[in-house]
Amino acid sequence: MKMDRRSFLSFVIGGAAGTTLSPLPWKLTDDLAIWSQNWPWTPVPEKGEVSYANTTCMLCPGGCGITVRKVGDRAVKIEGTKGHPVNNGGICILGLSGLQLLYGPTRVPSPLRRTGERGENRWQKVSWDEALAWVAEKLADLRGKRLSHTVACISGTDGGTVPRLMERFLTAFGSPNFIRTPSMRDSYEMTLHLMQGAQASIGFDIENADFIVSFGSGILEGWGSPVRMFRANSVWKENGVKVVQIEPRLSNTAAKSDKWLPIHPGTEGALALGLAHVILKESLYRKDFVGTHTSGFDRWSKEVVEEWTPEQVETVTGIDKSTIVDLAKSFANAKKPLAICGRGKGNTAGGIGEFMAVHSLNALMGNINRKGGVWAVPGSDHIHWPEVEMDAVASAGMQQTRIDGAGTDKFMHARHLLHRVPEMINAGDPSLVQALFVLDANPYYTLSDKALLKKAWAKIPFILSFSSFMDETAQNADLILPNHMYLERYEDVPYAEGFNKPFIGLAKPVVSPQFDTLHTGDAILRLAKALGDPVEKAFPWEDYEGCLDDTFGDQWEELQEIGYRVESDFEPGSRNTAFETASRKFEFIPEESKDAAKNVMVKAEGEEPAYPLVLIPYDSPRLASGFIGDPPFMIKTVPDTVLKENDLLVEVHPKTAQSLGISEGKPAVLKTPKGEARVRVHLFEGIMPGLVAMPTGLGHQAYDGYLAGKGINFNDLIGPVEDEVSGLDAAWGIRAKLSRV
Amino acid sequence: MSTNDDKAKEKAVAETENHPGHSEDKKGKGSGGSILLFFLVGIIASLLVGWVVFPKLLYSQKKQPINFNHAFHVETVDEGCASCHFFREDGSFSGVPKLAQCTGCHEEAQGEDPEEIKFVTQYVEKGREVPWLVCSRQPNCVFFSHAAHVELAKMECVTCHGPIGESTHSKIYEENRITGVSRDIWGRNIAGIKRNSWDRMKMEDCAECHAEAAAKEVSELEGPMEGFFNNAVKIAFPKSLSGRKTSVQTQNEACFVCHK
């Protein structure tokens, strides 16, 4: 029997009828419907028991307490810890996005050893034993050649047990080169040291102040401890506290302030002295404090009265002299006025003259170490380890000059001067740094003057990053020994930036390590062990947790339970004992460094007419600009007036743009003495004419596809400008040229 | 027969080529029987495929990691099902026990049973969770609250889960290759016919129970044409299960109460 067309059709019809009468089509339709609603890439909440774990955020120096919501073993949400002394339940956008750093694709999964050229991003997985043995071998070799001092460490923080272990390791090994990354902390520490003789952190009793003058501080951009500042701002609004924001650009802070005074960038210090002039002239300062507790007042006031008249200040700053007089009077007539500085988030050091000028304003109003004022908060004193016993090599190494020159005769009061390191490396042959360790920092991205940096980088024979993430520094290292990320590890956080009470937060593991990582504290201990005595015997602990236990002693259990330690009833020392200067008084002109206050303004690099404009950076809470890059959640929130696809937009006043013949959204070339970049232009009336403003935190080359290649790194276009007296990097901007293409 | 047929076909083709549009319908003469036969073959084959082959292809068979004896455990514990399958403090349901709960008793092997020894050596000692295959797991898009049904509506476990507590060994887990869920959701019967309330657990099975409770509220129904959809929802998901609306949380009725 042969099948013809009719039979075939009949077979098909029979088949169709039979299929209809079978469950196949109905079941298949149902299954496909379910299948199509459950794509494997659709995020599905974990099933399991819900629990909460408290820890401390380590993504910025804010020291916020965070509560991580977990389902089973999976962390699913980060919230601010209610009742925490720093942030009381609040959280910022970066803190909130921390889970994407934990589970995201930027993690370094195991120790990695470079196989290609530096920066090529070609790696070979190595075991921890192998990796540590390799480092120990390199270090032993350097020590053997009496080159222990050529080992340096760049660290994002100091004071906590991990950076202190690193510092101790370097000491026992024989190197003085533990270098902290720059921030306003440097300048404020030096200000307190010079004017008050205090080795202390700056603290602001902001909640109790009743009139705020901010010299460019991004109160709502992430300055100090960001969440605390946000909350304080709300309290100010409720209580009618006035905020005056002084900066050249209409930032979030400026927009929410009671008064915004656009100022020529870099002249904030002059305005501070202009205000001081009016206060002195009108005799509005607090005579009780100034008379009894200060020294050098007569000379200082004479200089200020002579040199900084409102007319002169108007010329320099561009702010109307009557405005200056009014502001000075309002400030002085307030009960608890407070002046703060540190531009944007405070990620740069700044000139010491400017900080001292602003601090002098506070001193004139007598609000040093009192309610609503500026407090000197003693550094955490929880680490009492025995003195390191140095052998001959270590002592010889420790007597070498620090590579950054901090603490030398020239920069006697500076503790860390990272911006000087690339230049010093380039000056020496062979390189003064033979091995570089990088801890919680991303100098390859954050350091300015990229040409100089890259040259120096190439001269360092061995670079080791402890980063948990594939950041620019890790990508350009020779070896990565990934630390547990902050949600996976114990670590003490020894301060909360700008907080006015001694505080220690504790980061605790809320999830078990997701990858083959090792706590850097343990990595240091294991390295010490591998090097043997005398380095080994400086570390009498089995492991890092043992070290923490030993360090905190009987407070360890309590700290673990509560998650932080704060002296809530802390009162800054009474004024008779608070000042530890030679005169035991607040020094308007410090005995130790008479010239410190001189450099109130620092000039931007570059000359007219080649560079007719001035480029300034601006910080945004939506752009992480420290050692962490933006996680995907955050980069999504950046508006297209800042980043359009991969193009960065610079802000220019419409008048300036008109004179250059550039219109909204058009491409342009931005050139500075340090670099050149293709950008687009966003016309913005909130920026002073003659300026170009550029967001920080973009232009990453590393991290993941959500961040890499987006925009321009501001640090590529600027170089350091050294404050002659302090040595700190005082650059606040750079001259620039913007031309249409 | 076939020869005639072929000739007729050839003729038809030739005619079509010569006079398109004028083909004679003389072919297939006497082929009615063959057509019927092919129809029957088609229908029988597809019925076989649909009812017998398809279910075999659709489901893969997997063995549970440990052969678990429910009956024995129910006898040993005090609080019945809730001894291991309990509500957590926050009201969520714990579902399949985690290793931590099992180790309460099975830190070490309690007896000689090879399955228990396997459990202790491979999971308890190594601290690994047992990768149980859960027959009652709905697709991820379905939200179901045990609290609403067990605590509020006072339903018995058996109503939905059947007499699983009486089983002495774990049955073979059949996984739907397309959806990834257990065969128990659609039910053993491929036609979707059930004898017991626990035989399958698709939406209409939820709806069946909800509809019974809705019978009292038919007065609220809208006109048959315009309110068709609303009526269907009302019958399927009544406001009144012990006086509450469908969703305990929102006091509301909507698709998204169950469909996430």
PDB file of N, CA and C in Angstrom, chain A residues 1-8 10-28 30-32 34-35 37-38 44-45 47-50 72, chain B residues 2 5-6 9 25 27-28 31 34-39 41-43 45-47 49-51 54 58-59 88 90 98 137 139-141 176 178-179 186 190-191 202 259:
ATOM      1  N   MET A   1       0.847  -1.195   0.000  1.00  0.00           N
ATOM      2  CA  MET A   1       0.000   0.000   0.000  1.00  0.00           C
ATOM      3  C   MET A   1       0.886   1.251   0.000  1.00  0.00           C
ATOM      4  N   LYS A   2       0.577   2.109  -0.949  1.00  0.00           N
ATOM      5  CA  LYS A   2       1.423   3.292  -1.096  1.00  0.00           C
ATOM      6  C   LYS A   2       0.686   4.529  -0.613  1.00  0.00           C
ATOM      7  N   MET A   3       1.389   5.440  -0.041  1.00  0.00           N
ATOM      8  CA  MET A   3       0.721   6.632   0.483  1.00  0.00           C
ATOM      9  C   MET A   3       0.686   7.723  -0.579  1.00  0.00           C
ATOM     10  N   ASP A   4      -0.518   8.127  -0.972  1.00  0.00           N
ATOM     11  CA  ASP A   4      -0.618   9.240  -1.911  1.00  0.00           C
ATOM     12  C   ASP A   4      -0.925  10.518  -1.139  1.00  0.00           C
ATOM     13  N   ARG A   5      -1.181  11.549  -1.884  1.00  0.00           N
ATOM     14  CA  ARG A   5      -1.391  12.845  -1.246  1.00  0.00           C
ATOM     15  C   ARG A   5      -2.602  12.829  -0.310  1.00  0.00           C
ATOM     16  N   ARG A   6      -3.658  12.215  -0.805  1.00  0.00           N
ATOM     17  CA  ARG A   6      -4.880  12.185   0.000  1.00  0.00           C
ATOM     18  C   ARG A   6      -4.673  11.403   1.292  1.00  0.00           C
ATOM     19  N   SER A   7      -3.993  10.253   1.132  1.00  0.00           N
ATOM     20  CA  SER A   7      -3.748   9.432   2.325  1.00  0.00           C
ATOM     21  C   SER A   7      -2.889  10.208   3.319  1.00  0.00           C
ATOM     22  N   PHE A   8      -1.930  10.893   2.754  1.00  0.00           N
ATOM     23  CA  PHE A   8      -1.039  11.653   3.629  1.00  0.00           C
ATOM     24  C   PHE A   8      -1.825  12.723   4.399  1.00  0.00           C
ATOM     25  N   SER A  10      -4.910  12.733   4.990  1.00  0.00           N
ATOM     26  CA  SER A  10      -5.804  12.064   5.923  1.00  0.00           C
ATOM     27  C   SER A  10      -5.045  11.625   7.169  1.00  0.00           C
ATOM     28  N   PHE A  11      -3.804  11.184   6.948  1.00  0.00           N
ATOM     29  CA  PHE A  11      -2.946  10.802   8.093  1.00  0.00           C
ATOM     30  C   PHE A  11      -2.697  12.015   8.983  1.00  0.00           C
ATOM     31  N   VAL A  12      -2.420  13.124   8.316  1.00  0.00           N
ATOM     32  CA  VAL A  12      -2.132  14.347   9.077  1.00  0.00           C
ATOM     33  C   VAL A  12      -3.373  14.804   9.841  1.00  0.00           C
ATOM     34  N   ILE A  13      -4.499  14.755   9.177  1.00  0.00           N
ATOM     35  CA  ILE A  13      -5.741  15.174   9.850  1.00  0.00           C
ATOM     36  C   ILE A  13      -6.029  14.257  11.027  1.00  0.00           C
ATOM     37  N   GLY A  14      -5.834  12.945  10.784  1.00  0.00           N
ATOM     38  CA  GLY A  14      -6.025  11.989  11.883  1.00  0.00           C
ATOM     39  C   GLY A  14      -5.081  12.303  13.023  1.00  0.00           C
ATOM     40  N   GLY A  15      -3.843  12.585  12.648  1.00  0.00           N
ATOM     41  CA  GLY A  15      -2.837  12.921  13.673  1.00  0.00           C
ATOM     42  C   GLY A  15      -3.248  14.153  14.460  1.00  0.00           C
ATOM     43  N   ALA A  16      -3.739  15.142  13.712  1.00  0.00           N
ATOM     44  CA  ALA A  16      -4.136  16.395  14.369  1.00  0.00           C
ATOM     45  C   ALA A  16      -5.303  16.143  15.316  1.00  0.00           C
ATOM     46  N   ALA A  17      -6.259  15.346  14.825  1.00  0.00           N
ATOM     47  CA  ALA A  17      -7.424  15.057  15.665  1.00  0.00           C
ATOM     48  C   ALA A  17      -6.994  14.298  16.912  1.00  0.00           C
ATOM     49  N   GLY A  18      -6.125  13.316  16.701  1.00  0.00           N
ATOM     50  CA  GLY A  18      -5.650  12.521  17.840  1.00  0.00           C
ATOM     51  C   GLY A  18      -4.874  13.376  18.828  1.00  0.00           C
ATOM     52  N   THR A  19      -4.036  14.247  18.283  1.00  0.00           N
ATOM     53  CA  THR A  19      -3.248  15.110  19.165  1.00  0.00           C
ATOM     54  C   THR A  19      -4.175  15.995  19.992  1.00  0.00           C
ATOM     55  N   THR A  20      -5.216  16.508  19.334  1.00  0.00           N
ATOM     56  CA  THR A  20      -6.168  17.370  20.054  1.00  0.00           C
ATOM     57  C   THR A  20      -6.851  16.610  21.174  1.00  0.00           C
ATOM     58  N   LEU A  21      -7.066  15.340  20.922  1.00  0.00           N
ATOM     59  CA  LEU A  21      -7.731  14.525  21.937  1.00  0.00           C
ATOM     60  C   LEU A  21      -6.756  14.004  22.998  1.00  0.00           C
ATOM     61  N   SER A  22      -5.480  14.271  22.783  1.00  0.00           N
ATOM     62  CA  SER A  22      -4.489  13.834  23.780  1.00  0.00           C
ATOM     63  C   SER A  22      -4.107  15.042  24.635  1.00  0.00           C
ATOM     64  N   PRO A  23      -3.469  14.813  25.768  1.00  0.00           N
ATOM     65  CA  PRO A  23      -3.120  15.954  26.634  1.00  0.00           C
ATOM     66  C   PRO A  23      -1.937  16.772  26.102  1.00  0.00           C
ATOM     67  N   LEU A  24      -1.293  16.284  25.054  1.00  0.00           N
ATOM     68  CA  LEU A  24      -0.028  16.903  24.634  1.00  0.00           C
ATOM     69  C   LEU A  24      -0.110  18.418  24.411  1.00  0.00           C
ATOM     70  N   PRO A  25      -1.006  18.926  23.537  1.00  0.00           N
ATOM     71  CA  PRO A  25      -0.962  20.368  23.285  1.00  0.00           C
ATOM     72  C   PRO A  25      -1.303  21.185  24.522  1.00  0.00           C
ATOM     73  N   TRP A  26      -2.235  20.692  25.295  1.00  0.00           N
ATOM     74  CA  TRP A  26      -2.682  21.471  26.474  1.00  0.00           C
ATOM     75  C   TRP A  26      -1.612  21.490  27.547  1.00  0.00           C
ATOM     76  N   LYS A  27      -1.038  20.321  27.736  1.00  0.00           N
ATOM     77  CA  LYS A  27       0.021  20.248  28.755  1.00  0.00           C
ATOM     78  C   LYS A  27       1.235  21.067  28.312  1.00  0.00           C
ATOM     79  N   LEU A  28       1.548  20.952  27.018  1.00  0.00           N
ATOM     80  CA  LEU A  28       2.720  21.663  26.497  1.00  0.00           C
ATOM     81  C   LEU A  28       2.525  23.177  26.581  1.00  0.00           C
ATOM     82  N   ASP A  30       0.682  24.755  28.709  1.00  0.00           N
ATOM     83  CA  ASP A  30       0.794  25.125  30.116  1.00  0.00           C
ATOM     84  C   ASP A  30       2.263  25.166  30.550  1.00  0.00           C
ATOM     85  N   ASP A  31       3.008  24.129  30.159  1.00  0.00           N
ATOM     86  CA  ASP A  31       4.419  24.069  30.551  1.00  0.00           C
ATOM     87  C   ASP A  31       5.213  25.215  29.956  1.00  0.00           C
ATOM     88  N   LEU A  32       4.907  25.520  28.689  1.00  0.00           N
ATOM     89  CA  LEU A  32       5.645  26.614  28.050  1.00  0.00           C
ATOM     90  C   LEU A  32       5.327  27.948  28.724  1.00  0.00           C
ATOM     91  N   ILE A  34       4.613  28.334  31.855  1.00  0.00           N
ATOM     92  CA  ILE A  34       5.393  28.370  33.109  1.00  0.00           C
ATOM     93  C   ILE A  34       6.869  28.626  32.813  1.00  0.00           C
ATOM     94  N   TRP A  35       7.350  27.939  31.779  1.00  0.00           N
ATOM     95  CA  TRP A  35       8.765  28.101  31.396  1.00  0.00           C
ATOM     96  C   TRP A  35       9.067  29.572  31.070  1.00  0.00           C
ATOM     97  N   GLN A  37       7.700  32.141  32.130  1.00  0.00           N
ATOM     98  CA  GLN A  37       7.625  33.067  33.268  1.00  0.00           C
ATOM     99  C   GLN A  37       8.772  32.848  34.248  1.00  0.00           C
ATOM    100  N   ASN A  38       9.614  31.907  33.948  1.00  0.00           N
ATOM    101  CA  ASN A  38      10.691  31.584  34.882  1.00  0.00           C
ATOM    102  C   ASN A  38      12.027  31.487  34.162  1.00  0.00           C
ATOM    103  N   VAL A  44      15.394  35.650  41.379  1.00  0.00           N
ATOM    104  CA  VAL A  44      14.403  35.014  42.242  1.00  0.00           C
ATOM    105  C   VAL A  44      14.870  35.154  43.686  1.00  0.00           C
ATOM    106  N   PRO A  45      14.003  35.638  44.549  1.00  0.00           N
ATOM    107  CA  PRO A  45      14.424  35.763  45.948  1.00  0.00           C
ATOM    108  C   PRO A  45      14.777  34.399  46.518  1.00  0.00           C
ATOM    109  N   LYS A  47      14.964  31.407  49.107  1.00  0.00           N
ATOM    110  CA  LYS A  47      14.020  30.874  50.089  1.00  0.00           C
ATOM    111  C   LYS A  47      14.821  30.537  51.338  1.00  0.00           C
ATOM    112  N   GLY A  48      14.219  30.758  52.466  1.00  0.00           N
ATOM    113  CA  GLY A  48      14.917  30.387  53.685  1.00  0.00           C
ATOM    114  C   GLY A  48      14.573  31.326  54.813  1.00  0.00           C
ATOM    115  N   GLU A  49      15.276  31.152  55.896  1.00  0.00           N
ATOM    116  CA  GLU A  49      14.972  31.926  57.085  1.00  0.00           C
ATOM    117  C   GLU A  49      15.530  33.337  56.959  1.00  0.00           C
ATOM    118  N   VAL A  50      14.722  34.307  57.335  1.00  0.00           N
ATOM    119  CA  VAL A  50      15.173  35.697  57.284  1.00  0.00           C
ATOM    120  C   VAL A  50      15.894  36.035  58.579  1.00  0.00           C
ATOM    121  N   GLY A  72      18.344  32.890  54.452  1.00  0.00           N
ATOM    122  CA  GLY A  72      19.285  31.777  54.479  1.00  0.00           C
ATOM    123  C   GLY A  72      20.689  32.344  54.576  1.00  0.00           C
TER     124      GLY A  72
ATOM    125  N   SER B   2      -3.268   0.271  -6.573  1.00  0.00           N
ATOM    126  CA  SER B   2      -2.275   1.343  -6.608  1.00  0.00           C
ATOM    127  C   SER B   2      -1.916   1.703  -8.033  1.00  0.00           C
ATOM    128  N   ASP B   5      -4.478   3.961  -9.370  1.00  0.00           N
ATOM    129  CA  ASP B   5      -4.282   5.243  -8.690  1.00  0.00           C
ATOM    130  C   ASP B   5      -3.165   6.058  -9.315  1.00  0.00           C
ATOM    131  N   ASP B   6      -2.031   5.345  -9.557  1.00  0.00           N
ATOM    132  CA  ASP B   6      -0.868   5.995 -10.166  1.00  0.00           C
ATOM    133  C   ASP B   6      -1.221   6.573 -11.517  1.00  0.00           C
ATOM    134  N   LYS B   9      -3.279   9.530 -11.274  1.00  0.00           N
ATOM    135  CA  LYS B   9      -2.472  10.665 -10.821  1.00  0.00           C
ATOM    136  C   LYS B   9      -1.680  11.259 -11.970  1.00  0.00           C
ATOM    137  N   ASP B  25     -11.502  15.773 -11.693  1.00  0.00           N
ATOM    138  CA  ASP B  25     -11.433  15.156 -10.371  1.00  0.00           C
ATOM    139  C   ASP B  25     -11.870  13.708 -10.444  1.00  0.00           C
ATOM    140  N   LYS B  27      -9.436  11.245  -9.793  1.00  0.00           N
ATOM    141  CA  LYS B  27      -8.473  10.437  -9.042  1.00  0.00           C
ATOM    142  C   LYS B  27      -9.060   9.992  -7.715  1.00  0.00           C
ATOM    143  N   GLY B  28      -8.372   9.046  -7.092  1.00  0.00           N
ATOM    144  CA  GLY B  28      -8.774   8.584  -5.776  1.00  0.00           C
ATOM    145  C   GLY B  28     -10.009   7.698  -5.815  1.00  0.00           C
ATOM    146  N   SER B  31     -10.352   4.768  -3.287  1.00  0.00           N
ATOM    147  CA  SER B  31      -9.302   4.862  -2.266  1.00  0.00           C
ATOM    148  C   SER B  31      -9.851   5.266  -0.906  1.00  0.00           C
ATOM    149  N   SER B  34      -8.453   3.396   2.025  1.00  0.00           N
ATOM    150  CA  SER B  34      -7.074   3.726   2.397  1.00  0.00           C
ATOM    151  C   SER B  34      -7.028   5.049   3.146  1.00  0.00           C
ATOM    152  N   ILE B  35      -7.851   5.972   2.713  1.00  0.00           N
ATOM    153  CA  ILE B  35      -7.870   7.266   3.408  1.00  0.00           C
ATOM    154  C   ILE B  35      -8.285   7.079   4.851  1.00  0.00           C
ATOM    155  N   LEU B  36      -9.328   6.300   5.061  1.00  0.00           N
ATOM    156  CA  LEU B  36      -9.811   6.048   6.409  1.00  0.00           C
ATOM    157  C   LEU B  36      -8.733   5.364   7.250  1.00  0.00           C
ATOM    158  N   LEU B  37      -8.061   4.430   6.583  1.00  0.00           N
ATOM    159  CA  LEU B  37      -7.011   3.702   7.292  1.00  0.00           C
ATOM    160  C   LEU B  37      -5.915   4.666   7.776  1.00  0.00           C
ATOM    161  N   PHE B  38      -5.481   5.513   6.823  1.00  0.00           N
ATOM    162  CA  PHE B  38      -4.428   6.464   7.213  1.00  0.00           C
ATOM    163  C   PHE B  38      -4.913   7.403   8.301  1.00  0.00           C
ATOM    164  N   PHE B  39      -6.209   7.771   8.200  1.00  0.00           N
ATOM    165  CA  PHE B  39      -6.772   8.628   9.247  1.00  0.00           C
ATOM    166  C   PHE B  39      -6.695   7.935  10.599  1.00  0.00           C
ATOM    167  N   VAL B  41      -4.712   5.440  11.405  1.00  0.00           N
ATOM    168  CA  VAL B  41      -3.299   5.295  11.822  1.00  0.00           C
ATOM    169  C   VAL B  41      -2.828   6.601  12.481  1.00  0.00           C
ATOM    170  N   GLY B  42      -3.160   7.707  11.809  1.00  0.00           N
ATOM    171  CA  GLY B  42      -2.763   9.031  12.322  1.00  0.00           C
ATOM    172  C   GLY B  42      -3.316   9.277  13.709  1.00  0.00           C
ATOM    173  N   ILE B  43      -4.596   8.978  13.846  1.00  0.00           N
ATOM    174  CA  ILE B  43      -5.234   9.297  15.134  1.00  0.00           C
ATOM    175  C   ILE B  43      -4.695   8.403  16.242  1.00  0.00           C
ATOM    176  N   ALA B  45      -1.753   6.802  16.299  1.00  0.00           N
ATOM    177  CA  ALA B  45      -0.346   7.122  16.582  1.00  0.00           C
ATOM    178  C   ALA B  45      -0.249   8.376  17.449  1.00  0.00           C
ATOM    179  N   SER B  46      -1.021   9.407  17.081  1.00  0.00           N
ATOM    180  CA  SER B  46      -0.897  10.650  17.842  1.00  0.00           C
ATOM    181  C   SER B  46      -1.464  10.493  19.250  1.00  0.00           C
ATOM    182  N   LEU B  47      -2.507   9.668  19.366  1.00  0.00           N
ATOM    183  CA  LEU B  47      -3.029   9.427  20.709  1.00  0.00           C
ATOM    184  C   LEU B  47      -1.984   8.707  21.557  1.00  0.00           C
ATOM    185  N   VAL B  49       1.247   8.813  21.079  1.00  0.00           N
ATOM    186  CA  VAL B  49       2.317   9.783  21.387  1.00  0.00           C
ATOM    187  C   VAL B  49       1.872  10.686  22.534  1.00  0.00           C
ATOM    188  N   GLY B  50       0.665  11.228  22.407  1.00  0.00           N
ATOM    189  CA  GLY B  50       0.169  12.192  23.382  1.00  0.00           C
ATOM    190  C   GLY B  50      -0.022  11.601  24.773  1.00  0.00           C
ATOM    191  N   TRP B  51      -0.556  10.381  24.831  1.00  0.00           N
ATOM    192  CA  TRP B  51      -0.895   9.801  26.133  1.00  0.00           C
ATOM    193  C   TRP B  51       0.211   8.962  26.738  1.00  0.00           C
ATOM    194  N   PHE B  54       4.673  11.004  25.154  1.00  0.00           N
ATOM    195  CA  PHE B  54       4.919  12.370  25.628  1.00  0.00           C
ATOM    196  C   PHE B  54       5.210  12.442  27.135  1.00  0.00           C
ATOM    197  N   LEU B  58       8.537  13.814  28.721  1.00  0.00           N
ATOM    198  CA  LEU B  58       8.447  15.094  29.429  1.00  0.00           C
ATOM    199  C   LEU B  58       9.152  15.069  30.779  1.00  0.00           C
ATOM    200  N   TYR B  59       9.093  13.929  31.441  1.00  0.00           N
ATOM    201  CA  TYR B  59       9.633  13.882  32.802  1.00  0.00           C
ATOM    202  C   TYR B  59      10.921  13.074  32.880  1.00  0.00           C
ATOM    203  N   ARG B  88       8.359  29.662  61.443  1.00  0.00           N
ATOM    204  CA  ARG B  88       9.406  30.397  62.151  1.00  0.00           C
ATOM    205  C   ARG B  88       8.751  31.501  62.976  1.00  0.00           C
ATOM    206  N   ASP B  90       8.887  34.589  62.713  1.00  0.00           N
ATOM    207  CA  ASP B  90       8.327  35.701  61.949  1.00  0.00           C
ATOM    208  C   ASP B  90       7.099  35.276  61.146  1.00  0.00           C
ATOM    209  N   LYS B  98      16.462  22.173  57.293  1.00  0.00           N
ATOM    210  CA  LYS B  98      17.872  22.352  56.976  1.00  0.00           C
ATOM    211  C   LYS B  98      18.678  21.341  57.792  1.00  0.00           C
ATOM    212  N   ARG B 137       7.272  21.829  45.428  1.00  0.00           N
ATOM    213  CA  ARG B 137       7.733  23.185  45.091  1.00  0.00           C
ATOM    214  C   ARG B 137       7.034  23.709  43.836  1.00  0.00           C
ATOM    215  N   PRO B 139       6.425  26.639  40.791  1.00  0.00           N
ATOM    216  CA  PRO B 139       7.368  27.469  40.046  1.00  0.00           C
ATOM    217  C   PRO B 139       7.640  28.770  40.802  1.00  0.00           C
ATOM    218  N   ASN B 140       8.771  29.411  40.488  1.00  0.00           N
ATOM    219  CA  ASN B 140       9.171  30.597  41.238  1.00  0.00           C
ATOM    220  C   ASN B 140       8.181  31.749  41.147  1.00  0.00           C
ATOM    221  N   CYS B 141       7.364  31.747  40.099  1.00  0.00           N
ATOM    222  CA  CYS B 141       6.433  32.868  39.940  1.00  0.00           C
ATOM    223  C   CYS B 141       5.216  32.745  40.842  1.00  0.00           C
ATOM    224  N   ASN B 176       9.752  17.827  35.482  1.00  0.00           N
ATOM    225  CA  ASN B 176       9.310  18.312  34.178  1.00  0.00           C
ATOM    226  C   ASN B 176      10.494  18.973  33.484  1.00  0.00           C
ATOM    227  N   ILE B 178      10.657  20.806  30.956  1.00  0.00           N
ATOM    228  CA  ILE B 178      10.442  22.170  30.453  1.00  0.00           C
ATOM    229  C   ILE B 178      10.393  23.179  31.594  1.00  0.00           C
ATOM    230  N   THR B 179       9.602  22.857  32.617  1.00  0.00           N
ATOM    231  CA  THR B 179       9.412  23.854  33.679  1.00  0.00           C
ATOM    232  C   THR B 179      10.368  23.656  34.846  1.00  0.00           C
ATOM    233  N   TRP B 186       1.366  19.034  38.403  1.00  0.00           N
ATOM    234  CA  TRP B 186       0.323  18.757  37.404  1.00  0.00           C
ATOM    235  C   TRP B 186      -0.486  17.528  37.809  1.00  0.00           C
ATOM    236  N   ILE B 190      -1.850  12.338  33.463  1.00  0.00           N
ATOM    237  CA  ILE B 190      -1.460  13.318  32.453  1.00  0.00           C
ATOM    238  C   ILE B 190      -2.665  14.109  31.956  1.00  0.00           C
ATOM    239  N   ALA B 191      -3.857  13.548  32.134  1.00  0.00           N
ATOM    240  CA  ALA B 191      -5.064  14.267  31.718  1.00  0.00           C
ATOM    241  C   ALA B 191      -5.468  15.296  32.768  1.00  0.00           C
ATOM    242  N   LYS B 202      -2.447  22.694  40.629  1.00  0.00           N
ATOM    243  CA  LYS B 202      -2.409  23.785  39.654  1.00  0.00           C
ATOM    244  C   LYS B 202      -3.368  24.868  40.126  1.00  0.00           C
ATOM    245  N   HIS B 259       0.441  35.426  41.872  1.00  0.00           N
ATOM    246  CA  HIS B 259       1.368  35.411  40.736  1.00  0.00           C
ATOM    247  C   HIS B 259       2.393  36.512  40.875  1.00  0.00           C
TER     248      HIS B 259
END
